[in-house]
Amino acid sequence: MTTRKLAVVVLAAGLGTRMRSSMPKVLHAVAGKAMVNHVLDAVAELSPDRVAVVIGPGMTQVEAAAAPHTTVVQEERLGTGHAVMAARPALGDLADDPDADVLVVCGDTPLITPAALHSLREARDERHGLAVLGFQAAEPGSYGRLIRDDGGDVARIVEAKDATTEELAVDICNAGMLCVGAPLLFRLLERVGNDNAKGEYYLTDVVGLARTGGEHCALRLAAESEVQGINTRAELAQAEAAMQTRLRTRHMRNGVTLVAPETVFFCHDTAIAPDVIVHPHVVFGPGVSVGEGAEIKSFSHLEGATLSAGAVVGPYARLRPGAMVGEGARVGNFVEIKNASLGRGAKANHLSYLGDTEVGEEANIGAGTITCNYDGFGKHRTTIGAGAFIGSNTALVAPVRIGAGAIVGAGSTVTQDVPDDAIAVARGQQSNRDGAAKRFREMRNAEKAARKTTSAKG
C-alpha cells in the first residue's frame, strides 16, 4: 500500500448540453444524490490530502454541492488538460512534491467505486510514473482508445476523432481518469498542445509525452458500468438502473427480503436492518431507516421516515419527512403521515392523514381521521394519548390533546382537549322523522310526472 501523499482533481466544469437542462450536468441525481457527490464519496475512501473540484463560470450550485472541498473556476473550457492546470494553485505545495500523486477523476461518473480508484493509485508505482484507468467497451464508439506496447503498458491515448481505422478497432478505452506523480504531471501539461480535431488541450496527451521522456504508463481495467460517464438523459437512466441493481444486491446480502427486487427503488442512504420484508413497488426517498423485522407492503412511498422493529406499513401508504412508526405499530392503506409519530403498537390502518401529531402507544386511529394541523398561517400539533380510540371520519383541529384512554365518537369534529378516559362526541344532533322518506319520494315522483305531461302537450 502506497504511503505517498495524494491530491485529487475532480473535473466538473462540463455544461452537459446534451442533457438539455439548465442545471449543471454533475448535479443531476442518481439514487437521490448528485453525480459529483457520488464521486466525492468514492474519493473520500482514499483519504486524500487535498481535493480540488474544477467548475465552470457561474456554477455556484456545484460549488455548494462540493463544499467543503475547494473549487476552482475554469474560466474558458479549453479541454481536460487545461482544467487540471487551472486546479494547480489549489493543490498548493503538493503540486511540486516529489512524494505526492495527483489523481484526476471525472465528476460525471457516479458509479465509480473506491476499489477501482485504489487499484489505479496502486498501479502508479516506482516503475510507472503514471497510470490510467481503462475498460473494455462493448461499443467503443467515440471513446478514446488506449494503445498498448508489447509489455502491456499504455503507449498513448488516441481520441476517436483523431484515430486511424486500425486504432478505432481497439476496444480497450479510456475512462478519463489517471494517477500521476505530481511534479511530472504539471511538467507534462506545460508541453501539451491543442493541435487536434477539437482544438483543445487534452489531458490524455500526457501519456504520449511521458513515454517520449522514458516514463512508463500502467493500465488498470475497471468494469464498463463503473466508469460510465453521463452525457444524456438516456445515459442518466442507465446509470440509475445500474445503481439500483447495486443497491438491491447490497440490501439482499445484508438480510433484507425483496419480494420483487426489480420493482423496488432505493435512495443512496436507505438504511434497512436484517429480516425486513419489502413487497413489490415500494419507493424509498432520502433519509429512510427501517428496523429489524419490519414489513413494507406494496405501493408505499417513504421519505425521511423511521420505522422501528416489527412495524408494518402499507399497502399504499405514504410516509413523509418526520414520520416515526414505533415498534409493532401499523400504518395501513391510503394513510399519509408527516412529521408525526406512532407509539409502540399504535394503529392507523385506513384512509387517514396524520400531520404534526404524536400518537401514544396502542392508540387506534379510525378510518378517515384527519388531524387538521394547518390554519392557513401556521402548523399546530395534535397529541393523542396512549390507548385512545379515535372513531372513523373524525377531524381533530389542532392544537388539541386527546387524553390517554379517551374515546372520540365517529364523525366528530374535535376543537377542544379531551380528558383522559373521557368520551367525546362532537357532531350535529340526529333527528328521525317517521315516514318522511316515503313522502319525499312521492312528492318528487309527482313533480317528475308533471314535467313529462307539460312537455308532451308542448
C-alpha positions as a Markdown table, in Angstrom:
| # | Residue | x | y | z |
|---|---|---|---|---|
| 1 | Met | 0.0 | 0.0 | 0.0 |
| 2 | Thr | 1.4 | 3.4 | -1.0 |
| 3 | Thr | 2.4 | 6.0 | 1.5 |
| 4 | Arg | 2.6 | 8.8 | -0.9 |
| 5 | Lys | 0.6 | 11.9 | -0.4 |
| 6 | Leu | -2.5 | 12.3 | -2.6 |
| 7 | Ala | -4.2 | 15.3 | -4.3 |
| 8 | Val | -7.4 | 14.7 | -6.2 |
| 9 | Val | -8.7 | 16.8 | -9.0 |
| 10 | Val | -12.4 | 16.3 | -9.9 |
| 11 | Leu | -13.4 | 17.6 | -13.3 |
| 12 | Ala | -16.9 | 19.0 | -13.0 |
| 13 | Ala | -17.0 | 22.0 | -15.4 |
| 14 | Gly | -19.0 | 20.4 | -18.2 |
| 15 | Leu | -22.2 | 22.1 | -19.2 |
| 16 | Gly | -23.9 | 18.9 | -20.3 |
| 17 | Thr | -25.6 | 20.5 | -23.2 |
| 18 | Arg | -26.9 | 17.1 | -24.4 |
| 19 | Met | -28.8 | 16.8 | -21.1 |
| 20 | Arg | -30.9 | 19.8 | -22.3 |
| 21 | Ser | -31.1 | 21.1 | -18.8 |
| 22 | Ser | -30.5 | 24.5 | -17.2 |
| 23 | Met | -28.9 | 22.6 | -14.3 |
| 24 | Pro | -25.2 | 21.7 | -14.5 |
| 25 | Lys | -24.7 | 18.1 | -15.6 |
| 26 | Val | -22.9 | 16.9 | -12.4 |
| 27 | Leu | -25.8 | 17.9 | -10.2 |
| 28 | His | -28.3 | 15.5 | -11.8 |
| 29 | Ala | -29.1 | 12.9 | -9.3 |
| 30 | Val | -28.6 | 9.1 | -9.3 |
| 31 | Ala | -30.3 | 7.3 | -6.4 |
| 32 | Gly | -31.2 | 10.7 | -4.9 |
| 33 | Lys | -27.6 | 12.1 | -4.8 |
| 34 | Ala | -25.9 | 14.4 | -7.3 |
| 35 | Met | -23.4 | 12.7 | -9.5 |
| 36 | Val | -20.5 | 14.8 | -8.3 |
| 37 | Asn | -21.2 | 13.8 | -4.7 |
| 38 | His | -21.1 | 10.1 | -5.6 |
| 39 | Val | -17.7 | 10.7 | -7.0 |
| 40 | Leu | -16.5 | 12.7 | -4.0 |
| 41 | Asp | -17.7 | 10.0 | -1.7 |
| 42 | Ala | -15.7 | 7.4 | -3.6 |
| 43 | Val | -12.6 | 9.7 | -3.5 |
| 44 | Ala | -13.0 | 10.2 | 0.3 |
| 45 | Glu | -12.3 | 6.4 | 0.8 |
| 46 | Leu | -8.8 | 7.1 | -0.3 |
| 47 | Ser | -8.2 | 9.7 | 2.4 |
| 48 | Pro | -6.7 | 12.3 | 0.1 |
| 49 | Asp | -4.6 | 15.2 | 1.5 |
| 50 | Arg | -6.4 | 17.7 | -0.8 |
| 51 | Val | -9.3 | 17.7 | -3.2 |
| 52 | Ala | -9.9 | 20.4 | -5.8 |
| 53 | Val | -13.1 | 20.4 | -7.9 |
| 54 | Val | -12.9 | 22.2 | -11.2 |
| 55 | Ile | -16.1 | 24.0 | -12.2 |
| 56 | Gly | -17.2 | 26.4 | -14.9 |
| 57 | Pro | -18.1 | 30.1 | -14.6 |
| 58 | Gly | -21.3 | 30.8 | -12.6 |
| 59 | Met | -21.6 | 27.2 | -11.3 |
| 60 | Thr | -22.4 | 28.3 | -7.7 |
| 61 | Gln | -24.7 | 25.3 | -7.3 |
| 62 | Val | -21.8 | 22.9 | -8.0 |
| 63 | Glu | -19.6 | 24.9 | -5.6 |
| 64 | Ala | -22.2 | 24.5 | -2.9 |
| 65 | Ala | -22.6 | 20.7 | -3.6 |
| 66 | Ala | -18.8 | 20.2 | -3.5 |
| 67 | Ala | -18.3 | 22.0 | -0.1 |
| 68 | Pro | -16.2 | 21.8 | 2.0 |
| 69 | His | -13.8 | 21.0 | -0.8 |
| 70 | Thr | -12.0 | 23.7 | -2.7 |
| 71 | Thr | -13.5 | 24.7 | -6.1 |
| 72 | Val | -11.6 | 26.2 | -8.9 |
| 73 | Val | -13.2 | 28.0 | -11.9 |
| 74 | Gln | -12.0 | 27.1 | -15.4 |
| 75 | Glu | -12.8 | 30.4 | -17.0 |
| 76 | Glu | -12.5 | 29.0 | -20.5 |
| 77 | Arg | -13.4 | 25.4 | -21.4 |
| 78 | Leu | -10.3 | 24.6 | -23.4 |
| 79 | Gly | -10.1 | 20.9 | -22.6 |
| 80 | Thr | -9.3 | 18.5 | -19.7 |
| 81 | Gly | -5.6 | 19.3 | -19.7 |
| 82 | His | -6.4 | 23.0 | -19.3 |
| 83 | Ala | -8.9 | 22.1 | -16.5 |
| 84 | Val | -6.2 | 20.3 | -14.5 |
| 85 | Met | -3.8 | 23.2 | -15.0 |
| 86 | Ala | -6.5 | 25.5 | -13.6 |
| 87 | Ala | -6.5 | 23.4 | -10.4 |
| 88 | Arg | -2.8 | 23.6 | -9.8 |
| 89 | Pro | -2.9 | 26.6 | -7.5 |
| 90 | Ala | -5.5 | 24.9 | -5.3 |
| 91 | Leu | -3.1 | 22.0 | -4.7 |
| 92 | Gly | -0.5 | 24.2 | -3.1 |
| 93 | Asp | 2.8 | 22.6 | -2.3 |
| 94 | Leu | 1.5 | 19.2 | -3.2 |
| 95 | Ala | 1.8 | 20.2 | -6.9 |
| 96 | Asp | 5.6 | 20.3 | -6.6 |
| 97 | Asp | 6.1 | 17.5 | -4.0 |
| 98 | Pro | 8.0 | 14.5 | -5.5 |
| 99 | Asp | 6.4 | 12.3 | -2.9 |
| 100 | Ala | 2.8 | 13.2 | -3.9 |
| 101 | Asp | 0.5 | 11.8 | -6.6 |
| 102 | Val | -2.4 | 13.6 | -8.4 |
| 103 | Leu | -5.4 | 11.6 | -9.1 |
| 104 | Val | -7.7 | 13.0 | -11.8 |
| 105 | Val | -11.3 | 11.8 | -11.8 |
| 106 | Cys | -14.5 | 12.8 | -13.7 |
| 107 | Gly | -17.4 | 14.3 | -11.9 |
| 108 | Asp | -20.0 | 12.7 | -14.1 |
| 109 | Thr | -19.1 | 9.0 | -13.3 |
| 110 | Pro | -21.4 | 8.3 | -10.3 |
| 111 | Leu | -20.8 | 4.5 | -10.4 |
| 112 | Ile | -17.1 | 4.7 | -9.8 |
| 113 | Thr | -16.1 | 2.6 | -6.8 |
| 114 | Pro | -13.4 | 3.2 | -4.2 |
| 115 | Ala | -11.9 | -0.2 | -5.2 |
| 116 | Ala | -11.3 | 1.0 | -8.8 |
| 117 | Leu | -9.6 | 4.2 | -7.6 |
| 118 | His | -7.5 | 2.3 | -5.1 |
| 119 | Ser | -6.4 | 0.0 | -7.9 |
| 120 | Leu | -5.5 | 2.9 | -10.1 |
| 121 | Arg | -3.5 | 4.6 | -7.4 |
| 122 | Glu | -1.6 | 1.4 | -6.5 |
| 123 | Ala | -0.6 | 1.0 | -10.2 |
| 124 | Arg | 1.3 | 4.2 | -10.0 |
| 125 | Asp | 4.5 | 2.6 | -8.6 |
| 126 | Glu | 8.2 | 3.2 | -8.7 |
| 127 | Arg | 8.4 | 1.9 | -12.2 |
| 128 | His | 5.4 | 3.7 | -13.6 |
| 129 | Gly | 5.4 | 7.5 | -13.5 |
| 130 | Leu | 1.7 | 7.4 | -14.3 |
| 131 | Ala | -1.3 | 5.1 | -14.6 |
| 132 | Val | -4.6 | 5.3 | -16.4 |
| 133 | Leu | -7.9 | 3.7 | -15.8 |
| 134 | Gly | -9.5 | 1.9 | -18.8 |
| 135 | Phe | -12.3 | -0.5 | -19.6 |
| 136 | Gln | -13.2 | -3.0 | -22.4 |
| 137 | Ala | -16.0 | -1.3 | -24.2 |
| 138 | Ala | -18.9 | -3.3 | -25.7 |
| 139 | Glu | -19.3 | -0.5 | -28.3 |
| 140 | Pro | -16.1 | 1.7 | -28.3 |
| 141 | Gly | -17.8 | 4.4 | -30.4 |
| 142 | Ser | -16.5 | 7.9 | -29.5 |
| 143 | Tyr | -14.3 | 6.8 | -26.6 |
| 144 | Gly | -10.6 | 7.4 | -26.6 |
| 145 | Arg | -8.5 | 4.3 | -27.4 |
| 146 | Leu | -5.7 | 3.0 | -25.2 |
| 147 | Ile | -2.9 | 1.9 | -27.4 |
| 148 | Arg | -0.6 | -0.5 | -25.5 |
| 149 | Asp | 3.0 | -1.6 | -26.1 |
| 150 | Asp | 4.3 | -5.2 | -26.2 |
| 151 | Gly | 4.7 | -5.2 | -22.4 |
| 152 | Gly | 1.0 | -4.2 | -21.8 |
| 153 | Asp | 1.8 | -0.6 | -20.7 |
| 154 | Val | -0.1 | 2.2 | -22.3 |
| 155 | Ala | 1.9 | 3.8 | -25.1 |
| 156 | Arg | -0.5 | 6.6 | -25.9 |
| 157 | Ile | -4.2 | 7.6 | -25.8 |
| 158 | Val | -5.9 | 8.5 | -29.1 |
| 159 | Glu | -9.2 | 10.3 | -29.2 |
| 160 | Ala | -11.7 | 8.7 | -31.5 |
| 161 | Lys | -11.9 | 11.8 | -33.8 |
| 162 | Asp | -8.1 | 11.6 | -34.3 |
| 163 | Ala | -7.8 | 7.8 | -34.5 |
| 164 | Thr | -6.9 | 5.8 | -37.6 |
| 165 | Thr | -9.1 | 2.9 | -38.8 |
| 166 | Glu | -6.7 | 0.4 | -37.1 |
| 167 | Glu | -6.8 | 2.4 | -33.8 |
| 168 | Leu | -10.6 | 2.6 | -33.9 |
| 169 | Ala | -10.7 | -1.2 | -33.9 |
| 170 | Val | -9.2 | -1.3 | -30.4 |
| 171 | Asp | -11.8 | -1.9 | -27.7 |
| 172 | Ile | -9.8 | -1.0 | -24.6 |
| 173 | Cys | -10.9 | 2.5 | -24.0 |
| 174 | Asn | -10.0 | 5.4 | -21.8 |
| 175 | Ala | -12.1 | 6.1 | -18.7 |
| 176 | Gly | -10.8 | 9.6 | -18.4 |
| 177 | Met | -9.1 | 9.0 | -15.0 |
| 178 | Leu | -5.4 | 8.8 | -14.3 |
| 179 | Cys | -2.9 | 9.0 | -11.5 |
| 180 | Val | 0.4 | 10.8 | -12.0 |
| 181 | Gly | 3.4 | 11.8 | -9.9 |
| 182 | Ala | 2.6 | 15.5 | -9.1 |
| 183 | Pro | 5.7 | 17.3 | -10.5 |
| 184 | Leu | 5.7 | 15.0 | -13.6 |
| 185 | Leu | 2.0 | 15.8 | -14.3 |
| 186 | Phe | 2.4 | 19.5 | -14.4 |
| 187 | Arg | 5.7 | 19.4 | -16.3 |
| 188 | Leu | 3.9 | 17.3 | -19.0 |
| 189 | Leu | 0.8 | 19.6 | -19.0 |
| 190 | Glu | 3.0 | 22.6 | -19.8 |
| 191 | Arg | 4.0 | 20.8 | -23.0 |
| 192 | Val | 0.5 | 19.8 | -24.1 |
| 193 | Gly | -0.7 | 21.5 | -27.3 |
| 194 | Asn | -4.1 | 21.8 | -29.0 |
| 195 | Asp | -3.3 | 20.7 | -32.5 |
| 196 | Asn | -6.2 | 18.2 | -32.7 |
| 197 | Ala | -9.7 | 17.9 | -34.1 |
| 198 | Lys | -11.3 | 19.9 | -31.2 |
| 199 | Gly | -8.6 | 22.5 | -30.7 |
| 200 | Glu | -8.4 | 21.6 | -27.1 |
| 201 | Tyr | -5.7 | 20.7 | -24.6 |
| 202 | Tyr | -6.2 | 17.0 | -23.9 |
| 203 | Leu | -5.2 | 15.6 | -20.6 |
| 204 | Thr | -4.7 | 12.3 | -22.4 |
| 205 | Asp | -1.7 | 13.7 | -24.3 |
| 206 | Val | 0.4 | 13.5 | -21.2 |
| 207 | Val | 0.7 | 9.7 | -21.7 |
| 208 | Gly | 2.5 | 10.0 | -25.1 |
| 209 | Leu | 4.6 | 12.9 | -23.8 |
| 210 | Ala | 5.6 | 10.8 | -20.8 |
| 211 | Arg | 6.5 | 7.8 | -22.9 |
| 212 | Thr | 8.7 | 10.0 | -25.1 |
| 213 | Gly | 10.5 | 11.1 | -22.0 |
| 214 | Gly | 11.2 | 7.5 | -20.9 |
| 215 | Glu | 8.3 | 7.1 | -18.4 |
| 216 | His | 6.1 | 4.0 | -18.2 |
| 217 | Cys | 2.3 | 4.2 | -18.0 |
| 218 | Ala | 0.5 | 1.4 | -16.2 |
| 219 | Leu | -3.0 | 0.3 | -17.1 |
| 220 | Arg | -5.8 | -0.7 | -14.7 |
| 221 | Leu | -9.1 | -2.0 | -16.1 |
| 222 | Ala | -12.5 | -1.4 | -14.4 |
| 223 | Ala | -15.9 | -2.7 | -15.4 |
| 224 | Glu | -17.5 | -0.5 | -18.1 |
| 225 | Ser | -20.5 | 0.1 | -15.8 |
| 226 | Glu | -18.3 | 1.6 | -13.1 |
| 227 | Val | -16.7 | 4.2 | -15.3 |
| 228 | Gln | -19.8 | 5.1 | -17.4 |
| 229 | Gly | -19.9 | 8.9 | -18.0 |
| 230 | Ile | -23.2 | 10.6 | -18.2 |
| 231 | Asn | -23.9 | 13.0 | -21.1 |
| 232 | Thr | -27.6 | 12.4 | -21.9 |
| 233 | Arg | -30.9 | 11.7 | -20.1 |
| 234 | Ala | -30.8 | 8.2 | -21.5 |
| 235 | Glu | -27.4 | 7.6 | -20.0 |
| 236 | Leu | -28.6 | 9.0 | -16.7 |
| 237 | Ala | -31.4 | 6.5 | -16.7 |
| 238 | Gln | -28.9 | 3.7 | -17.5 |
| 239 | Ala | -26.8 | 4.8 | -14.5 |
| 240 | Glu | -29.8 | 4.9 | -12.3 |
| 241 | Ala | -30.7 | 1.4 | -13.3 |
| 242 | Ala | -27.2 | 0.2 | -12.6 |
| 243 | Met | -27.1 | 1.9 | -9.2 |
| 244 | Gln | -30.5 | 0.4 | -8.3 |
| 245 | Thr | -29.2 | -3.0 | -9.1 |
| 246 | Arg | -26.2 | -2.4 | -6.9 |
| 247 | Leu | -28.3 | -1.2 | -4.0 |
| 248 | Arg | -30.8 | -4.0 | -4.3 |
| 249 | Thr | -27.9 | -6.5 | -4.2 |
| 250 | Arg | -26.4 | -4.8 | -1.2 |
| 251 | His | -29.6 | -4.9 | 0.8 |
| 252 | Met | -30.3 | -8.5 | 0.0 |
| 253 | Arg | -26.8 | -9.5 | 1.0 |
| 254 | Asn | -27.5 | -7.8 | 4.3 |
| 255 | Gly | -30.5 | -9.9 | 5.0 |
| 256 | Val | -33.4 | -7.9 | 3.5 |
| 257 | Thr | -36.1 | -9.8 | 1.6 |
| 258 | Leu | -37.1 | -8.1 | -1.6 |
| 259 | Val | -40.1 | -10.0 | -3.0 |
| 260 | Ala | -39.7 | -8.4 | -6.5 |
| 261 | Pro | -36.3 | -6.7 | -6.4 |
| 262 | Glu | -36.6 | -5.1 | -9.8 |
| 263 | Thr | -39.7 | -3.1 | -8.7 |
| 264 | Val | -38.2 | -1.6 | -5.5 |
| 265 | Phe | -36.3 | 1.7 | -5.7 |
| 266 | Phe | -33.8 | 2.8 | -3.1 |
| 267 | Cys | -32.1 | 6.1 | -2.2 |
| 268 | His | -28.4 | 6.1 | -1.7 |
| 269 | Asp | -28.8 | 6.4 | 2.1 |
| 270 | Thr | -31.6 | 3.9 | 2.7 |
| 271 | Ala | -30.8 | 2.0 | 5.9 |
| 272 | Ile | -32.6 | -1.3 | 6.4 |
| 273 | Ala | -31.9 | -3.9 | 9.1 |
| 274 | Pro | -32.0 | -7.6 | 8.6 |
| 275 | Asp | -35.2 | -9.6 | 8.3 |
| 276 | Val | -37.1 | -6.7 | 6.8 |
| 277 | Ile | -39.6 | -7.7 | 4.1 |
| 278 | Val | -40.2 | -5.3 | 1.2 |
| 279 | His | -43.0 | -6.1 | -1.1 |
| 280 | Pro | -43.2 | -5.1 | -4.8 |
| 281 | His | -43.4 | -1.5 | -6.0 |
| 282 | Val | -42.0 | 0.3 | -3.0 |
| 283 | Val | -40.1 | 3.6 | -3.3 |
| 284 | Phe | -37.6 | 4.9 | -0.8 |
| 285 | Gly | -36.8 | 8.6 | -0.8 |
| 286 | Pro | -33.9 | 10.2 | 1.1 |
| 287 | Gly | -33.5 | 9.6 | 4.9 |
| 288 | Val | -35.3 | 6.4 | 5.5 |
| 289 | Ser | -34.3 | 4.0 | 8.3 |
| 290 | Val | -36.1 | 0.6 | 8.8 |
| 291 | Gly | -35.7 | -1.5 | 11.9 |
| 292 | Glu | -35.4 | -5.3 | 12.1 |
| 293 | Gly | -38.3 | -7.4 | 11.2 |
| 294 | Ala | -40.4 | -4.6 | 9.8 |
| 295 | Glu | -42.6 | -5.1 | 6.7 |
| 296 | Ile | -43.3 | -2.7 | 3.9 |
| 297 | Lys | -46.2 | -3.6 | 1.7 |
| 298 | Ser | -46.7 | -2.8 | -2.0 |
| 299 | Phe | -47.1 | 0.7 | -3.5 |
| 300 | Ser | -45.8 | 2.5 | -0.4 |
| 301 | His | -43.6 | 5.7 | -0.7 |
| 302 | Leu | -41.3 | 6.6 | 2.2 |
| 303 | Glu | -39.2 | 9.7 | 2.6 |
| 304 | Gly | -37.4 | 11.0 | 5.8 |
| 305 | Ala | -39.1 | 8.3 | 7.8 |
| 306 | Thr | -38.0 | 6.0 | 10.6 |
| 307 | Leu | -39.6 | 2.6 | 11.2 |
| 308 | Ser | -38.9 | 0.7 | 14.4 |
| 309 | Ala | -38.6 | -3.1 | 14.7 |
| 310 | Gly | -41.7 | -5.0 | 13.7 |
| 311 | Ala | -43.6 | -2.1 | 12.2 |
| 312 | Val | -45.9 | -2.7 | 9.3 |
| 313 | Val | -46.5 | -0.1 | 6.6 |
| 314 | Gly | -48.8 | -0.2 | 3.6 |
| 315 | Pro | -50.0 | -1.1 | 1.1 |
| 316 | Tyr | -50.4 | 2.3 | -0.5 |
| 317 | Ala | -49.0 | 4.2 | 2.5 |
| 318 | Arg | -47.2 | 7.5 | 2.3 |
| 319 | Leu | -44.6 | 8.4 | 4.9 |
| 320 | Arg | -43.3 | 11.9 | 4.6 |
| 321 | Pro | -40.4 | 13.6 | 6.4 |
| 322 | Gly | -40.5 | 13.3 | 10.1 |
| 323 | Ala | -42.7 | 10.2 | 10.2 |
| 324 | Met | -41.8 | 7.8 | 13.0 |
| 325 | Val | -43.5 | 4.5 | 13.3 |
| 326 | Gly | -42.9 | 2.8 | 16.6 |
| 327 | Glu | -42.2 | -0.9 | 17.4 |
| 328 | Gly | -45.0 | -3.1 | 16.1 |
| 329 | Ala | -47.1 | -0.1 | 15.0 |
| 330 | Arg | -49.2 | -0.3 | 11.8 |
| 331 | Val | -49.8 | 2.2 | 9.1 |
| 332 | Gly | -52.3 | 0.9 | 6.6 |
| 333 | Asn | -53.6 | 1.6 | 3.1 |
| 334 | Phe | -54.0 | 5.2 | 1.9 |
| 335 | Val | -52.7 | 6.6 | 5.2 |
| 336 | Glu | -50.4 | 9.6 | 5.0 |
| 337 | Ile | -48.1 | 10.6 | 7.9 |
| 338 | Lys | -46.0 | 13.8 | 8.0 |
| 339 | Asn | -43.9 | 15.0 | 11.0 |
| 340 | Ala | -45.8 | 12.6 | 13.2 |
| 341 | Ser | -45.0 | 9.7 | 15.4 |
| 342 | Leu | -46.9 | 6.5 | 16.2 |
| 343 | Gly | -46.1 | 4.9 | 19.5 |
| 344 | Arg | -45.5 | 1.2 | 20.1 |
| 345 | Gly | -48.4 | -0.9 | 18.9 |
| 346 | Ala | -50.4 | 2.1 | 17.6 |
| 347 | Lys | -52.6 | 1.6 | 14.6 |
| 348 | Ala | -53.7 | 3.9 | 11.7 |
| 349 | Asn | -55.0 | 1.3 | 9.3 |
| 350 | His | -57.2 | 3.1 | 6.8 |
| 351 | Leu | -57.6 | 6.4 | 4.8 |
| 352 | Ser | -56.2 | 8.9 | 7.3 |
| 353 | Tyr | -53.9 | 11.9 | 7.4 |
| 354 | Leu | -51.7 | 12.5 | 10.5 |
| 355 | Gly | -49.7 | 15.7 | 10.3 |
| 356 | Asp | -47.7 | 17.2 | 13.2 |
| 357 | Thr | -49.1 | 14.6 | 15.5 |
| 358 | Glu | -48.0 | 12.4 | 18.4 |
| 359 | Val | -49.9 | 9.1 | 18.8 |
| 360 | Gly | -49.4 | 7.2 | 22.0 |
| 361 | Glu | -48.8 | 3.5 | 22.5 |
| 362 | Glu | -51.6 | 1.2 | 21.5 |
| 363 | Ala | -53.9 | 4.0 | 20.3 |
| 364 | Asn | -56.2 | 3.2 | 17.5 |
| 365 | Ile | -56.9 | 5.8 | 14.7 |
| 366 | Gly | -60.2 | 5.1 | 12.9 |
| 367 | Ala | -60.7 | 5.2 | 9.1 |
| 368 | Gly | -61.0 | 8.7 | 7.7 |
| 369 | Thr | -59.4 | 10.5 | 10.6 |
| 370 | Ile | -57.7 | 13.8 | 9.8 |
| 371 | Thr | -55.5 | 15.9 | 12.1 |
| 372 | Cys | -56.2 | 19.5 | 10.9 |
| 373 | Asn | -52.7 | 20.8 | 11.5 |
| 374 | Tyr | -52.7 | 24.0 | 9.3 |
| 375 | Asp | -54.9 | 27.0 | 9.9 |
| 376 | Gly | -53.7 | 29.0 | 6.9 |
| 377 | Phe | -51.0 | 30.7 | 8.8 |
| 378 | Gly | -49.1 | 28.1 | 10.9 |
| 379 | Lys | -48.7 | 24.5 | 11.8 |
| 380 | His | -50.1 | 23.1 | 15.1 |
| 381 | Arg | -49.7 | 19.8 | 16.9 |
| 382 | Thr | -52.2 | 17.2 | 17.9 |
| 383 | Thr | -51.4 | 14.8 | 20.8 |
| 384 | Ile | -53.3 | 11.5 | 21.1 |
| 385 | Gly | -52.7 | 9.7 | 24.4 |
| 386 | Ala | -51.8 | 6.0 | 24.9 |
| 387 | Gly | -54.7 | 3.6 | 24.4 |
| 388 | Ala | -57.0 | 6.3 | 22.9 |
| 389 | Phe | -59.6 | 5.3 | 20.3 |
| 390 | Ile | -60.5 | 7.8 | 17.5 |
| 391 | Gly | -63.7 | 6.9 | 15.7 |
| 392 | Ser | -64.0 | 6.9 | 11.9 |
| 393 | Asn | -64.4 | 10.2 | 10.0 |
| 394 | Thr | -63.1 | 12.3 | 12.8 |
| 395 | Ala | -61.4 | 15.7 | 12.4 |
| 396 | Leu | -59.1 | 16.8 | 15.2 |
| 397 | Val | -58.5 | 20.5 | 14.9 |
| 398 | Ala | -55.0 | 21.4 | 16.2 |
| 399 | Pro | -53.8 | 22.4 | 18.6 |
| 400 | Val | -55.7 | 19.8 | 20.6 |
| 401 | Arg | -54.9 | 16.9 | 23.0 |
| 402 | Ile | -56.8 | 13.7 | 23.3 |
| 403 | Gly | -56.2 | 12.1 | 26.6 |
| 404 | Ala | -54.9 | 8.6 | 27.4 |
| 405 | Gly | -57.7 | 6.0 | 27.1 |
| 406 | Ala | -60.2 | 8.6 | 25.7 |
| 407 | Ile | -62.7 | 7.7 | 23.0 |
| 408 | Val | -63.8 | 10.1 | 20.3 |
| 409 | Gly | -67.1 | 9.2 | 18.6 |
| 410 | Ala | -67.2 | 8.6 | 14.9 |
| 411 | Gly | -67.9 | 11.7 | 12.8 |
| 412 | Ser | -66.8 | 14.2 | 15.4 |
| 413 | Thr | -65.0 | 17.5 | 14.8 |
| 414 | Val | -62.9 | 18.0 | 17.9 |
| 415 | Thr | -61.8 | 21.5 | 18.7 |
| 416 | Gln | -61.2 | 21.2 | 22.5 |
| 417 | Asp | -59.0 | 18.9 | 24.6 |
| 418 | Val | -60.5 | 15.6 | 25.7 |
| 419 | Pro | -59.5 | 14.4 | 29.2 |
| 420 | Asp | -58.1 | 11.0 | 29.9 |
| 421 | Asp | -60.7 | 8.2 | 29.8 |
| 422 | Ala | -63.4 | 10.6 | 28.6 |
| 423 | Ile | -65.8 | 10.1 | 25.7 |
| 424 | Ala | -66.1 | 13.0 | 23.3 |
| 425 | Val | -68.9 | 13.3 | 20.7 |
| 426 | Ala | -68.9 | 16.5 | 18.6 |
| 427 | Arg | -71.5 | 16.3 | 15.8 |
| 428 | Gly | -74.9 | 17.5 | 15.0 |
| 429 | Gln | -77.9 | 16.0 | 16.9 |
| 430 | Gln | -79.6 | 13.3 | 14.9 |
| 431 | Ser | -83.3 | 13.7 | 14.1 |
| 432 | Asn | -85.5 | 10.9 | 12.7 |
| 433 | Arg | -88.8 | 11.9 | 11.0 |
| 434 | Asp | -91.0 | 8.8 | 10.6 |
| 435 | Gly | -92.4 | 8.3 | 7.1 |
| 436 | Ala | -90.6 | 11.3 | 5.7 |
| 437 | Ala | -88.6 | 9.4 | 3.2 |
| 438 | Lys | -91.7 | 7.9 | 1.6 |
| 439 | Arg | -93.4 | 11.3 | 1.4 |
| 440 | Phe | -90.3 | 12.8 | -0.1 |
| 441 | Arg | -90.2 | 10.1 | -2.9 |
| 442 | Glu | -93.9 | 10.6 | -3.6 |
| 443 | Met | -93.5 | 14.3 | -3.9 |
| 444 | Arg | -90.6 | 14.1 | -6.3 |
| 445 | Asn | -92.2 | 11.4 | -8.4 |
| 446 | Ala | -95.3 | 13.6 | -8.8 |
| 447 | Glu | -93.1 | 16.6 | -9.9 |
| 448 | Lys | -91.4 | 14.4 | -12.4 |
| 449 | Ala | -94.7 | 13.2 | -13.9 |
| 450 | Ala | -96.0 | 16.7 | -14.1 |
| 451 | Arg | -92.9 | 17.8 | -16.1 |
| 452 | Lys | -93.4 | 15.0 | -18.6 |
| 453 | Thr | -97.1 | 15.9 | -19.1 |
| 454 | Thr | -96.2 | 19.5 | -19.8 |
| 455 | Ser | -93.5 | 18.5 | -22.2 |
| 456 | Ala | -95.9 | 16.2 | -24.2 |
| 457 | Lys | -98.5 | 19.0 | -24.6 |
| 458 | Gly | -95.9 | 21.3 | -25.9 |
